[in-house]
Short mmCIF file of C-alpha atoms in Angstrom, two decimals:
data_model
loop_
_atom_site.label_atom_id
_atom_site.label_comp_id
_atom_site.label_asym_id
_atom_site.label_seq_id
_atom_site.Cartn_x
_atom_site.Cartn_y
_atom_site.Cartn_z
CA UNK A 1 230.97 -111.87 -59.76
CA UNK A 2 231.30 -109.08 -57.42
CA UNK A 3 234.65 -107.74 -56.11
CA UNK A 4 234.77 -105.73 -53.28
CA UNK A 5 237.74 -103.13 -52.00
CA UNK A 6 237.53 -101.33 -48.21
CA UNK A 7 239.22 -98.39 -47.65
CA UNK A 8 239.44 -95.63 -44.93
CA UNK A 9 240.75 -97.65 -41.65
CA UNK A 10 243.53 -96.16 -39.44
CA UNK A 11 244.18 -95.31 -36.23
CA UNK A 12 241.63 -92.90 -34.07
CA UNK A 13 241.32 -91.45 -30.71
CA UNK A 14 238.29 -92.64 -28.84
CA UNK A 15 235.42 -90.51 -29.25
CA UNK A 16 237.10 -89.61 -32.84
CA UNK A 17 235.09 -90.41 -36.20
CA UNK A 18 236.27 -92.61 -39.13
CA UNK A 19 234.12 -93.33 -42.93
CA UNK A 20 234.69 -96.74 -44.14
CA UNK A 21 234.19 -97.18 -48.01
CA UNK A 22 233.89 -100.57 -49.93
CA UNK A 23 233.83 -99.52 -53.78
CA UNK A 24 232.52 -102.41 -55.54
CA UNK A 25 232.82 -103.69 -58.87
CA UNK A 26 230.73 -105.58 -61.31
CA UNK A 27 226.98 -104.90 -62.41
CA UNK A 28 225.25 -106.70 -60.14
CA UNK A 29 225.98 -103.90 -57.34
CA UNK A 30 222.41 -102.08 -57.44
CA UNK A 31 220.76 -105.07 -57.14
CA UNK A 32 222.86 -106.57 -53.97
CA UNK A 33 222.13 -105.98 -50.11
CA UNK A 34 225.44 -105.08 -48.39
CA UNK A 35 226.81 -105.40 -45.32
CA UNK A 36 229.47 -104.58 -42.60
CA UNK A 37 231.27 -106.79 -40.40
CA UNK A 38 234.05 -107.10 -37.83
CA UNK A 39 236.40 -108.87 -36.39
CA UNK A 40 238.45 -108.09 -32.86
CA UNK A 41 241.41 -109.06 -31.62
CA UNK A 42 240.70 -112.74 -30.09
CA UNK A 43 237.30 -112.90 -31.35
CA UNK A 44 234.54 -114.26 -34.10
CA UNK A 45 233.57 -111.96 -36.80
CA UNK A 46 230.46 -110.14 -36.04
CA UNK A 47 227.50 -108.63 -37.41
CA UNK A 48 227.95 -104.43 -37.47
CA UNK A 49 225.28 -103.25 -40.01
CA UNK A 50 223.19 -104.05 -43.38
CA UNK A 51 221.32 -102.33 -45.77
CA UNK A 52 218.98 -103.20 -48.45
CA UNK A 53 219.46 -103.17 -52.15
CA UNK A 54 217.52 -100.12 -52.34
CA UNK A 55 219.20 -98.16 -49.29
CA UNK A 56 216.00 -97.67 -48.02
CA UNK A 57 215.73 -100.08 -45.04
CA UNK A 58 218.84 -100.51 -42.36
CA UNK A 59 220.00 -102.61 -39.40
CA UNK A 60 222.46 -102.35 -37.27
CA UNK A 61 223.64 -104.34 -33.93
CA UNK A 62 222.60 -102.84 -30.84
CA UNK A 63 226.46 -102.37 -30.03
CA UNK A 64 226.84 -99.35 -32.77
CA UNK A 65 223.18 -98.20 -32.89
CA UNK A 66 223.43 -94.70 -32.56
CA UNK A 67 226.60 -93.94 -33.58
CA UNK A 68 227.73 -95.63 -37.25
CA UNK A 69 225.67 -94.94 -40.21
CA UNK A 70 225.82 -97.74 -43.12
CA UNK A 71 224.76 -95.62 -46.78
CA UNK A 72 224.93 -96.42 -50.33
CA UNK A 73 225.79 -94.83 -53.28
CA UNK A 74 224.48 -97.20 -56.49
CA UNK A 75 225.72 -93.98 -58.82
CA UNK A 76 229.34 -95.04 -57.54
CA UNK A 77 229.13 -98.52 -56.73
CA UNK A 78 230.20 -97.43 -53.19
CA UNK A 79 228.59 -98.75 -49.68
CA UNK A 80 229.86 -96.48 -46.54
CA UNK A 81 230.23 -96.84 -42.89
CA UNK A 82 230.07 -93.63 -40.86
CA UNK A 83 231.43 -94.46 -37.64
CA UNK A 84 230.70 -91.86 -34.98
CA UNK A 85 231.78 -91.72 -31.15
CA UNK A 86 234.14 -94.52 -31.83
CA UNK A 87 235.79 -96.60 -28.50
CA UNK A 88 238.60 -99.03 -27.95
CA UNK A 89 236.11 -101.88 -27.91
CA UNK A 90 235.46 -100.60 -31.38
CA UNK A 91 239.16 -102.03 -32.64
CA UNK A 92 238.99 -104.48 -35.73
CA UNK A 93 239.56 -105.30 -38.80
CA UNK A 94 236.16 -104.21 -40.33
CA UNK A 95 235.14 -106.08 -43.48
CA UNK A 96 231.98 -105.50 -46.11
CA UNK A 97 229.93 -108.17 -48.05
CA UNK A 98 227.36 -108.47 -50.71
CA UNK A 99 224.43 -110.18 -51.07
CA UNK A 100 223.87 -109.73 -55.23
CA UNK A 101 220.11 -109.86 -56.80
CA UNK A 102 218.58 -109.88 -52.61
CA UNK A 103 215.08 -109.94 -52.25
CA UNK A 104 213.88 -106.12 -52.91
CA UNK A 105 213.21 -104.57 -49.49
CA UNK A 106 215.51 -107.48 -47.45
CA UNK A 107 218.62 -107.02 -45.49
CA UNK A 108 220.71 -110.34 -43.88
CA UNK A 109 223.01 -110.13 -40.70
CA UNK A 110 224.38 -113.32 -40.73
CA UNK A 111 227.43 -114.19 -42.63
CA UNK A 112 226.14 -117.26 -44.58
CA UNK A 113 224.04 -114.82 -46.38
CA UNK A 114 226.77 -113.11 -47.86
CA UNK A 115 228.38 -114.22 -51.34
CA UNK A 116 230.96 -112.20 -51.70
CA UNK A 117 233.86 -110.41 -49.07
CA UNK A 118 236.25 -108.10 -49.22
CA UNK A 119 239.97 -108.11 -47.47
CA UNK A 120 239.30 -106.21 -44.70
CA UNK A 121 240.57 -102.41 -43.43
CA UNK A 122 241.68 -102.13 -39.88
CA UNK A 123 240.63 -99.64 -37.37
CA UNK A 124 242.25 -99.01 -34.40
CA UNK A 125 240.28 -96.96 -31.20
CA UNK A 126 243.18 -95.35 -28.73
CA UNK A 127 242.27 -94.74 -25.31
#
């Protein structure tokens, strides 16, 4: 069982910068591929960025290539999203996942690879 708690959302001026943090709980952490997700206003949930197990290997949708940064830290149990150059069109409730005991070297980007969620932290992009 993996539980998963984002934090760091709020409200930012385009072009401003925001870190997302999901702390996550249970053993099975350093083993699991992770992920970030989001959901606008009106629309699905969407693929934002992944990582694997390891930290070594990342992918991101062509939308925020460039400008977030997914990282890990397996000491603290703790997956980030560095989100740079931020724009309205970046508004959503942003939500990570986990994928525990992934295949070493594999990231996913679709939600039915995920097991686990967490609730979600909103961030809001002012024009």
């Amino acid at each position: 069982q993996v539980q998963l708690v984002e934090s760091g959302g709020g409200l930012v001026q385009a072009g401003g910068s925001v870190r997302l943090s999901c702390a996550a709980s249970g053993r099975t952490f350093v083993a699991a591929a992770m992920g970030w997700f989001r959901r606008a206003p009106g629309k699905e949930r969407e693929f934002v960025a992944a990582m694997t197990s390891s930290g070594t290997n990342t992918y991101y949708a062509d939308s925020v290539k460039g400008r977030f940064t997914i990282s890990r830290d397996n000491a603290k149990n703790t997956v980030y999203l560095q989100m740079n150059s931020l724009k309205p069109e970046d508004t959503a409730i942003y939500y990570c996942a986990a994928h525990p005991f992934a295949v070493s070297g594999r990231y996913y980007y679709t939600e039915k690879d995920y097991d686990y969620w967490g609730q979600g932290t909103q961030v809001t992009v002012s024009s």
